[in-house]
């Protein structure tokens, strides 16, 4: 399902029908795919330099679920920016969040999206929220985020400059969830766990000059 | 159509370092954990630079230029700890509220495994890592991963000096409330920043690490200072009191069991008994009738009793083996004194005395006895028992078994007392929580 970039003509990959947004790897045009065709939403900012060990194309296996990283969102907030890697399982939208040296693996929870409050002002730190079917979660972080950059292909459009509210929650037992509220859109809910690097069984990791990857002795 | 040359997005290789110019002095600044680092210091002017936006570098604060703190581990040096190679990327000097009590925190980074901290406090080192799970319990007692933790300190801490880079906004002077809970060799720490509704807490789990392990990991030739005192979560040297007592308990139980076996298996046969009225000094020794010694163990107990009263009597006796002619000679004395003085009545000594002699083979024996004393007439009772048990040996063994645990257990519990002497929440303190005199 590849298209030619409306701006430069380069080949842009959409790996599945659920992916509706991609950044042209050649000219960084933001390409939005609809029923009517493709639309150029403008130039996406350069991916900031970072030393993340992941890249588009990195694969892995979490428990019994295989995944390949197909895209990345770089989200900016007041105190910095972080990566959300789009790494779908065969039938599920999954994301690997990278923050403060920890990894969070979450999957989209469409069933919860109509149930959560969509007003960011109704959330506060330490607030207890019952995520139906998942249990009780506590709000640990509230931030305003905007898309700083993106690459690869993604399941939703991410126009630069659009801000949303991100509410992080934990169940205190290794469980992690995020509620993302964007004005005019249905809330998005993601839930999963903090996951150790070794549990992803990554392959095709990015090479980092000056470093040599050596698996943790505890991870074996 | 523009012909695409090469993809401009992230390549599968990265150089690992981001470089920028210090917005204050223009010196080159390197970022080792690009993408995660939010604040970085210029090594030249010591200014703290905000790099939370990828294309912006903004001076936040200049640190006191006179401040000179030398990290024990050089910025940028690498070491392998617990099998993972880490680079030292950030150094903080922190202190208590007063600013006098200081410690140092070294932020270590591995691109795959993230961040850990080495914390040096009074020469003691800890390896600490952020935890995603939250401990459960009360403010003073917690459980985490099945271990019980106890509150050790609750004190505000501030940052007094930084070098390198950090994944959060750091400002020297920043204050946070720190709570440390211990379960040696581990320590759980909670840091609370902000207050009320906007307070944020983060948990980390530390484990005590030998300073030599740190020194060797980073290949540092200079010796580290000897750790001072006892660290909150320092493991106690040697075995703990509990362990020592459980070993001693087994040994004591075995000794008691053995003694019990000796007691029920001992023959305990009375071989000879007689009573004599003698005139002192004795003209000739008393020679007893013959008797047999048989049974186990191969010892006997000789008991002598005399009606001494403010006098003494001593019996010199030879046990003669009638078959071999072998003679075992011994003495046994009794003395008893009593009286009355300003403190009331007193007495010392006893009219009875006994001795156990070991390794006497079975056979036919007799006794040859001579008495001396300070009275003219003396009534004497003599009894010889074959195969008795040594209650005294048993008691000596018990004492010997108790000495080590008492000393070692004492030193182990004194280690615990020493450990907790630095805490406001000591279980050893009679009145905990309200002494405020520990600002060193």
XYZ file of C-alpha atoms in Angstrom:
660
model
C 0.000 0.000 0.000
C 2.543 2.525 -1.066
C 1.798 5.962 -2.439
C 3.892 8.542 -4.152
C 4.545 11.655 -2.123
C 2.404 14.507 -3.491
C 5.322 16.825 -2.865
C 8.419 15.003 -4.097
C 7.068 11.828 -5.671
C 9.126 9.611 -3.403
C 7.694 6.323 -2.325
C 5.833 6.497 0.992
C 4.891 3.255 2.752
C 1.595 2.575 4.496
C 1.934 -0.877 5.976
C -1.725 -1.499 6.688
C -5.135 -0.001 6.128
C -5.242 1.207 9.725
C -2.348 3.536 9.014
C -3.629 6.820 7.720
C -0.699 9.116 8.303
C 2.912 9.005 7.146
C 5.896 11.264 6.850
C 7.645 11.193 3.529
C 11.136 9.888 4.279
C 12.587 12.080 1.526
C 10.988 15.508 1.819
C 9.238 15.219 5.217
C 5.816 16.046 3.818
C 3.043 14.974 6.220
C 0.765 12.750 4.204
C -2.789 12.128 5.304
C -4.679 9.359 3.617
C -8.465 9.523 3.326
C -11.114 7.802 1.254
C -10.841 10.607 -1.239
C -7.146 10.353 -1.705
C -4.006 11.726 -0.176
C -3.469 15.125 1.290
C -0.284 17.003 2.141
C -0.610 18.510 5.621
C 2.674 20.362 5.419
C 6.316 19.784 6.222
C 7.037 17.804 9.366
C 9.875 19.094 11.525
C 13.149 17.178 11.489
C 13.390 14.327 13.950
C 15.543 15.690 16.759
C 18.812 13.976 17.280
C 18.638 11.408 20.054
C 20.338 8.253 21.248
C 17.270 6.069 21.371
C 18.146 2.444 20.605
C 14.988 2.017 18.507
C 14.322 3.063 14.946
C 11.634 2.509 12.347
C 12.086 -1.112 11.320
C 13.167 -2.465 14.715
C 11.327 -5.677 15.445
C 10.664 -7.649 18.554
C 8.571 -10.130 20.410
C 6.743 -9.253 23.603
C 5.506 -12.430 25.300
C 3.860 -14.140 22.324
C 3.239 -11.008 20.310
C 5.501 -10.069 17.438
C 5.779 -6.452 16.406
C 7.692 -4.141 14.095
C 8.214 -0.457 14.747
C 6.475 1.364 11.899
C 6.493 4.925 13.047
C 7.410 7.340 15.755
C 5.819 10.367 17.349
C 8.043 12.766 19.204
C 5.994 14.610 21.756
C 7.049 17.851 23.327
C 5.931 19.008 26.751
C 7.101 21.703 29.102
C 9.985 19.682 30.544
C 11.300 18.025 27.419
C 10.288 15.592 24.758
C 9.942 11.879 24.432
C 9.395 9.127 21.850
C 6.269 7.100 21.252
C 7.072 4.255 18.886
C 4.179 2.835 16.923
C 4.719 -0.918 17.018
C 1.435 -2.667 16.199
C 0.782 -6.280 17.066
C -0.996 -8.248 14.349
C -4.449 -7.044 15.356
C -3.839 -4.332 17.909
C -2.592 -0.774 17.967
C 0.439 -0.842 20.301
C 2.901 1.830 21.364
C 6.277 1.738 23.069
C 6.790 4.875 25.110
C 10.314 5.859 26.080
C 10.646 8.174 29.035
C 13.312 8.710 31.681
C 15.062 5.527 30.638
C 11.935 3.441 31.177
C 9.794 1.733 28.561
C 6.015 1.610 28.630
C 4.198 -0.762 26.322
C 0.538 0.121 25.854
C -2.246 -0.880 23.543
C -5.214 1.185 22.478
C -8.386 0.576 24.523
C -11.251 1.723 22.251
C -13.877 0.356 24.658
C -12.804 2.844 27.327
C -12.717 5.893 25.096
C -16.366 6.773 25.412
C -16.263 6.182 29.168
C -13.479 8.544 30.205
C -14.029 12.192 30.996
C -12.983 14.342 28.070
C -12.418 17.561 29.979
C -8.738 17.981 30.957
C -9.750 20.274 33.828
C -11.481 17.374 35.515
C -8.196 15.603 36.131
C -5.729 16.211 38.954
C -2.602 14.563 40.311
C -3.158 11.622 42.686
C -6.742 11.335 41.500
C -8.036 7.781 41.495
C -9.645 6.666 38.255
C -11.413 3.394 37.721
C -10.598 2.143 34.243
C -13.444 -0.245 33.593
C -12.136 -3.782 33.318
C -8.568 -2.800 34.211
C -8.911 -1.674 37.800
C -8.022 1.391 39.826
C -5.377 3.748 38.512
C -3.829 6.868 40.019
C -2.951 9.977 38.056
C 0.836 10.469 38.200
C 1.392 13.096 35.548
C -0.600 15.738 33.702
C 0.929 17.563 30.801
C 0.166 19.557 27.730
C 1.803 17.959 24.764
C 2.268 18.781 21.136
C 3.705 16.852 18.259
C 7.283 17.933 17.788
C 8.034 15.594 14.948
C 7.094 12.252 13.464
C 8.427 9.674 11.066
C 7.265 6.483 9.422
C 3.577 5.706 9.305
C 0.994 6.118 12.051
C -2.612 5.159 12.774
C -3.751 8.769 13.232
C -2.838 12.085 11.774
C -0.497 14.167 13.785
C -0.310 17.629 12.472
C 2.529 19.667 13.940
C 1.463 22.252 16.479
C -1.771 20.614 17.619
C -1.723 20.425 21.391
C -3.443 17.845 23.509
C -3.576 16.906 27.162
C -1.856 13.768 28.274
C -2.811 12.141 31.570
C -0.509 9.375 32.818
C -1.752 6.815 35.298
C -0.359 3.840 37.146
C -1.965 1.049 39.113
C 1.109 0.875 41.381
C 1.780 -2.653 40.267
C 3.696 -2.011 37.076
C 0.567 -1.110 35.149
C 0.622 2.086 33.125
C -2.057 3.961 31.196
C -2.424 7.223 29.306
C -5.532 9.201 28.494
C -5.011 11.597 25.626
C -7.460 14.431 25.133
C -7.486 16.562 22.023
C -10.113 19.200 21.499
C -12.764 18.137 19.054
C -11.711 14.499 19.111
C -12.789 11.437 21.059
C -10.392 10.718 23.956
C -7.769 8.099 23.260
C -6.961 5.579 25.986
C -3.855 3.410 26.073
C -3.087 0.873 28.783
C -0.324 -1.626 29.417
C 2.790 -2.009 31.522
C 6.234 -0.753 32.291
C 8.391 -3.285 30.446
C 12.086 -4.035 30.869
C 14.251 -3.607 27.785
C 15.053 -7.332 27.663
C 11.397 -8.347 27.659
C 10.922 -6.850 24.195
C 13.439 -9.230 22.597
C 14.288 -6.496 20.126
C 16.058 -7.208 16.888
C 17.291 -4.736 14.325
C 18.130 -2.148 16.956
C 19.714 1.081 15.916
C 23.469 1.246 16.121
C 24.870 3.865 18.424
C 28.389 4.966 17.654
C 30.764 4.711 20.556
C 28.645 2.070 22.220
C 28.510 -1.648 21.885
C 25.311 -3.372 22.819
C 25.765 -6.139 25.293
C 22.715 -7.797 26.782
C 22.235 -7.505 30.512
C 23.348 -10.649 32.342
C 20.017 -10.559 34.172
C 18.100 -10.483 30.922
C 19.377 -13.849 29.766
C 9.030 15.271 -9.888
C 11.949 15.867 -7.612
C 14.181 12.884 -7.575
C 14.623 11.667 -4.020
C 18.272 11.529 -3.039
C 18.233 9.783 0.315
C 15.789 9.521 3.192
C 16.227 12.359 5.662
C 14.566 10.697 8.610
C 16.376 8.846 11.343
C 19.033 6.586 10.039
C 19.682 3.272 11.630
C 22.975 4.623 12.963
C 23.430 7.528 15.314
C 26.627 9.218 16.394
C 25.531 9.149 20.019
C 26.544 12.714 20.861
C 24.849 16.036 20.344
C 27.018 19.141 20.371
C 26.029 22.737 20.982
C 27.603 26.017 21.950
C 27.092 27.346 25.448
C 24.674 30.286 25.175
C 26.595 31.975 27.980
C 30.296 31.594 27.187
C 30.310 29.970 23.758
C 32.282 26.919 24.828
C 31.445 23.595 23.204
C 28.940 21.544 25.155
C 28.326 17.863 24.542
C 25.148 15.962 25.237
C 25.578 12.250 25.787
C 21.950 11.228 26.306
C 20.429 13.388 23.615
C 16.669 13.190 23.486
C 16.447 12.472 27.176
C 18.601 15.205 28.586
C 16.707 18.311 29.603
C 19.391 20.249 31.472
C 23.114 20.260 30.799
C 25.918 22.281 32.323
C 28.673 23.996 30.427
C 31.895 22.541 31.744
C 33.634 25.836 31.128
C 31.376 28.433 32.800
C 29.309 25.939 34.856
C 26.121 27.544 33.549
C 23.018 25.352 33.494
C 21.524 25.162 29.988
C 17.988 24.107 29.162
C 17.845 21.836 26.109
C 14.277 20.625 26.590
C 13.475 21.870 23.091
C 15.651 20.231 20.480
C 16.598 23.412 18.683
C 16.865 25.765 21.626
C 19.649 26.091 24.173
C 18.804 28.562 26.902
C 20.917 29.553 29.871
C 18.898 28.952 33.045
C 21.304 29.788 35.763
C 24.960 30.405 36.466
C 26.413 28.510 39.359
C 28.799 29.983 41.877
C 32.054 30.153 39.926
C 34.079 29.684 43.102
C 32.369 26.412 43.801
C 34.793 23.618 43.102
C 33.619 20.103 43.638
C 35.621 17.270 42.125
C 33.534 14.204 41.332
C 35.185 10.940 42.388
C 34.146 9.521 39.003
C 35.070 11.685 36.012
C 32.253 12.884 33.795
C 32.220 10.832 30.614
C 34.074 7.875 32.068
C 32.576 4.434 31.686
C 32.369 1.414 33.919
C 30.651 -1.940 33.942
C 28.341 -2.404 36.891
C 26.345 -5.596 37.336
C 27.198 -6.564 33.784
C 26.003 -3.351 32.119
C 28.310 -0.667 30.751
C 27.392 2.787 31.997
C 28.673 6.239 31.237
C 28.798 8.846 33.955
C 26.842 11.769 32.507
C 25.654 13.847 35.456
C 26.983 14.759 38.872
C 25.105 16.438 41.708
C 26.209 17.585 45.086
C 23.290 17.620 47.450
C 22.928 18.610 51.052
C 20.508 18.772 53.908
C 18.714 22.007 54.703
C 21.667 23.383 56.653
C 24.018 22.830 53.726
C 26.640 21.239 55.972
C 25.760 17.597 55.516
C 26.561 16.768 51.876
C 26.475 13.801 49.569
C 27.078 13.135 45.888
C 24.974 11.537 43.203
C 26.330 10.239 39.911
C 23.879 9.739 37.064
C 24.913 6.825 34.842
C 23.514 6.147 31.410
C 23.286 3.203 29.064
C 21.404 3.779 25.785
C 19.556 0.448 26.065
C 19.101 0.004 29.802
C 18.549 3.614 30.758
C 19.637 5.372 33.921
C 21.000 4.328 37.285
C 22.484 6.376 40.093
C 25.571 5.842 42.159
C 25.158 7.710 45.406
C 28.138 8.398 47.656
C 27.450 9.459 51.209
C 30.237 9.595 53.836
C 32.319 7.190 51.721
C 29.465 4.651 51.466
C 28.109 3.850 48.002
C 24.684 2.834 46.765
C 23.470 1.793 43.342
C 19.998 3.160 42.811
C 17.374 2.769 40.130
C 13.974 4.278 39.584
C 11.142 1.812 40.164
C 7.872 1.646 38.303
C 6.036 -0.253 41.008
C 4.852 1.614 44.058
C 5.637 0.277 47.540
C 2.705 -0.449 49.795
C 2.303 0.390 53.453
C 2.240 3.272 55.882
C 4.484 6.312 56.147
C 6.837 4.437 58.480
C 6.633 0.857 57.239
C 6.534 -0.428 53.676
C 6.669 -3.659 51.778
C 8.237 -3.930 48.363
C 9.053 -7.123 46.432
C 8.286 -9.079 49.589
C 10.790 -7.201 51.782
C 9.809 -5.121 54.799
C 11.196 -1.592 54.898
C 11.345 0.822 57.797
C 11.483 4.593 57.625
C 15.006 5.788 58.390
C 15.106 9.458 57.454
C 12.671 12.113 56.402
C 14.480 15.284 55.551
C 14.464 17.962 52.911
C 17.393 17.800 50.538
C 18.639 20.429 48.148
C 20.913 20.497 45.154
C 24.001 22.617 45.773
C 26.086 21.966 42.663
C 25.697 20.141 39.346
C 27.904 19.077 36.462
C 26.870 17.294 33.272
C 23.394 16.460 32.110
C 20.074 15.369 33.563
C 16.784 14.078 32.248
C 14.737 16.526 34.259
C 14.860 20.236 35.028
C 17.448 20.706 37.669
C 18.207 23.901 39.457
C 20.740 24.201 42.178
C 18.899 25.251 45.267
C 15.991 23.003 44.379
C 14.542 21.422 47.455
C 12.836 18.078 47.679
C 11.541 16.082 50.614
C 13.427 12.822 50.857
C 12.205 9.737 52.652
C 14.506 6.752 53.012
C 13.260 3.338 54.041
C 15.732 0.574 54.797
C 15.878 -3.177 54.538
C 19.667 -3.704 54.467
C 21.345 -4.007 52.028
C 18.478 -2.287 50.217
C 16.964 1.130 50.613
C 13.795 2.559 49.094
C 13.790 6.287 48.598
C 10.931 8.574 47.844
C 11.508 12.071 46.616
C 8.677 14.523 46.774
C 8.929 17.746 44.819
C 6.397 20.497 44.864
C 3.612 20.542 47.388
C -0.040 19.861 47.790
C -1.962 19.188 44.629
C 1.042 19.656 42.404
C 3.452 17.504 44.367
C 5.208 14.807 42.453
C 6.844 11.777 43.952
C 9.321 9.359 42.508
C 10.548 6.113 43.993
C 13.917 4.496 43.629
C 15.420 1.307 44.954
C 19.053 1.312 46.048
C 21.409 -1.429 47.037
C 24.585 -0.984 49.078
C 27.648 -1.447 46.919
C 31.238 -1.826 48.075
C 33.258 1.312 47.321
C 36.034 -0.880 45.876
C 33.576 -2.325 43.344
C 32.801 1.202 42.170
C 36.461 2.223 42.092
C 37.477 -0.828 40.067
C 34.469 -0.589 37.719
C 35.523 2.913 36.671
C 39.211 2.061 36.758
C 40.044 4.787 39.240
C 43.564 4.493 40.610
C 43.212 6.849 43.585
C 41.893 5.193 46.721
C 38.426 6.200 47.809
C 38.059 7.548 51.338
C 37.303 4.924 53.966
C 33.560 4.829 54.610
C 32.691 6.716 57.759
C 30.387 5.202 60.360
C 27.548 2.893 59.482
C 25.398 3.655 56.435
C 21.610 3.363 56.760
C 21.393 0.246 54.616
C 24.905 -1.114 55.082
C 24.735 -4.885 55.537
C 26.040 -5.894 58.956
C 29.449 -7.531 58.959
C 29.438 -11.286 59.346
C 26.358 -13.133 60.370
C 23.454 -11.342 61.950
C 22.509 -11.906 65.558
C 19.569 -14.057 64.530
C 21.778 -16.332 62.468
C 24.376 -16.676 65.227
C 21.733 -17.527 67.790
C 20.115 -20.074 65.544
C 23.482 -21.849 65.112
C 24.218 -21.594 68.853
C 20.717 -22.873 69.559
C 21.390 -26.033 67.552
C 24.723 -26.571 69.353
C 23.119 -26.039 72.766
C 20.275 -28.400 71.974
C 22.819 -31.014 70.846
C 24.803 -30.568 74.061
C 21.675 -30.952 76.174
C 20.683 -34.052 74.247
C 24.167 -35.532 74.671
C 24.100 -34.762 78.390
C 20.711 -36.408 78.644
C 22.112 -39.468 76.872
C 25.079 -39.568 79.293
C 22.736 -39.303 82.236
C 20.495 -42.171 81.205
C 23.371 -44.328 80.001
C 25.640 -43.708 83.028
C 25.933 -46.700 85.369
C 25.996 -44.566 88.515
C 26.857 -47.535 90.801
C 27.783 -46.954 94.402
C 31.046 -48.882 94.796
C 31.879 -48.029 98.344
C 30.515 -46.189 101.369
C 31.554 -45.948 104.991
C 31.638 -43.700 108.035
C 34.595 -43.257 110.388
C 35.210 -41.702 113.805
C 38.889 -40.852 113.880
C 41.344 -39.249 116.209
C 43.592 -36.625 114.659
C 46.341 -36.726 113.801
C 45.879 -40.301 112.598
C 48.476 -42.799 113.607
C 47.981 -45.138 110.657
C 46.102 -44.783 107.380
C 42.654 -46.346 107.081
C 42.598 -49.157 104.568
C 39.126 -49.985 103.326
C 37.685 -53.311 102.267
C 38.085 -54.256 98.598
C 35.426 -53.203 96.090
C 34.855 -53.533 92.350
C 34.657 -50.710 89.858
C 32.601 -51.658 86.801
C 30.295 -49.731 84.520
C 30.406 -46.654 82.365
C 31.669 -44.011 81.917
C 35.089 -44.993 83.249
C 35.124 -42.421 86.005
C 34.093 -42.232 89.610
C 32.968 -39.589 92.009
C 34.568 -39.390 95.448
C 32.479 -37.603 98.060
C 33.748 -36.659 101.508
C 31.690 -35.190 104.268
C 32.895 -34.226 107.770
C 31.198 -32.468 110.667
C 33.610 -29.526 110.535
C 32.427 -26.431 112.383
C 34.794 -23.488 112.426
C 37.440 -26.016 111.522
C 38.903 -27.853 108.567
C 39.574 -31.414 107.610
C 41.537 -32.838 104.726
C 41.531 -36.397 103.495
C 44.485 -37.662 101.473
C 43.386 -40.840 99.736
C 44.958 -43.353 97.406
C 42.886 -45.556 95.167
C 44.846 -48.759 94.746
C 44.224 -51.202 91.912
C 44.669 -54.574 93.570
C 45.481 -56.357 90.293
C 48.030 -54.005 88.794
C 49.149 -52.201 91.940
C 48.563 -48.869 90.208
C 47.770 -46.101 92.645
C 45.772 -42.933 92.043
C 46.412 -40.450 94.814
C 44.273 -37.425 95.545
C 43.285 -35.042 98.283
C 39.924 -33.701 99.223
C 39.294 -31.161 101.965
C 36.311 -29.610 103.681
C 36.129 -26.521 105.829
C 33.268 -24.626 107.352
C 33.307 -21.374 109.302
C 30.438 -19.341 110.627
C 29.895 -16.488 113.033
C 28.087 -13.333 113.811
C 29.203 -9.745 113.285
C 27.767 -6.255 112.812
C 26.375 -7.314 109.418
C 24.573 -10.297 110.945
C 25.428 -13.969 110.713
C 27.856 -15.261 108.139
C 29.237 -18.569 107.014
C 31.683 -19.833 104.478
C 32.740 -23.205 103.160
C 30.851 -26.457 103.356
C 30.884 -29.717 105.254
C 30.802 -31.592 101.964
C 33.177 -31.855 99.061
C 33.470 -34.072 96.007
C 35.666 -34.725 92.996
C 35.252 -36.695 89.784
C 38.242 -38.673 88.544
C 38.199 -39.905 84.941
C 39.860 -42.766 83.073
C 39.893 -45.355 85.828
C 39.754 -48.857 84.332
C 37.419 -51.557 85.648
C 38.965 -53.681 88.390
C 39.240 -54.505 92.085
C 40.310 -51.592 94.245
C 40.649 -50.420 97.786
C 41.203 -47.008 99.386
C 44.023 -45.994 101.696
C 43.148 -42.775 103.516
C 44.895 -40.382 105.904
C 43.104 -37.450 107.504
C 44.472 -34.208 108.865
C 42.609 -31.369 110.536
C 42.537 -28.902 113.384
C 40.281 -30.896 115.684
C 41.135 -33.859 117.816
C 38.056 -35.905 116.944
C 36.515 -36.016 113.484
C 33.559 -37.890 112.087
C 34.089 -38.604 108.365
C 31.749 -40.045 105.717
C 33.136 -41.318 102.430
C 31.293 -42.428 99.318
C 32.647 -43.578 95.952
C 30.330 -43.840 92.916
C 31.289 -45.453 89.596
C 30.083 -44.059 86.255
C 28.727 -40.642 87.036
C 28.009 -37.849 84.589
C 30.026 -34.648 84.572
C 27.456 -31.974 85.143
C 30.314 -29.480 85.358
C 31.598 -30.375 81.876
C 28.103 -29.893 80.608
C 27.907 -26.474 82.212
C 31.346 -25.445 80.891
C 30.294 -26.535 77.413
C 27.109 -24.517 77.688
C 29.032 -21.443 78.821
C 31.517 -21.867 75.974
C 28.661 -22.151 73.516
C 27.061 -18.992 74.856
C 30.173 -16.786 74.840
C 30.446 -16.325 71.042
C 26.800 -15.557 70.362
C 26.682 -13.185 73.312
C 29.720 -11.283 72.057
C 28.938 -11.521 68.332
C 25.236 -10.994 68.853
C 26.110 -8.060 71.044
C 28.371 -6.583 68.384
C 25.757 -7.221 65.721
C 23.102 -5.537 67.789
C 25.525 -2.708 68.593
C 25.978 -2.374 64.798
C 22.206 -2.024 64.534
C 22.170 0.521 67.338
C 24.960 2.441 65.577
C 23.090 2.281 62.272
C 19.912 3.628 63.827
C 21.725 6.288 65.847
C 21.612 8.414 62.686
C 17.874 8.059 62.383
C 15.053 10.024 63.904
C 12.971 6.883 63.746
C 15.214 4.476 65.626
C 13.506 1.457 67.168
C 16.284 1.630 69.801
C 15.507 5.178 70.863
C 13.263 5.523 73.888
C 11.771 8.694 72.521
C 12.006 8.765 68.776
C 11.175 11.426 66.323
C 11.689 14.572 68.306
C 15.437 15.006 68.568
C 16.586 17.636 66.203
C 20.269 17.672 66.948
C 21.621 15.571 64.127
C 22.654 18.292 61.752
C 26.281 17.293 61.417
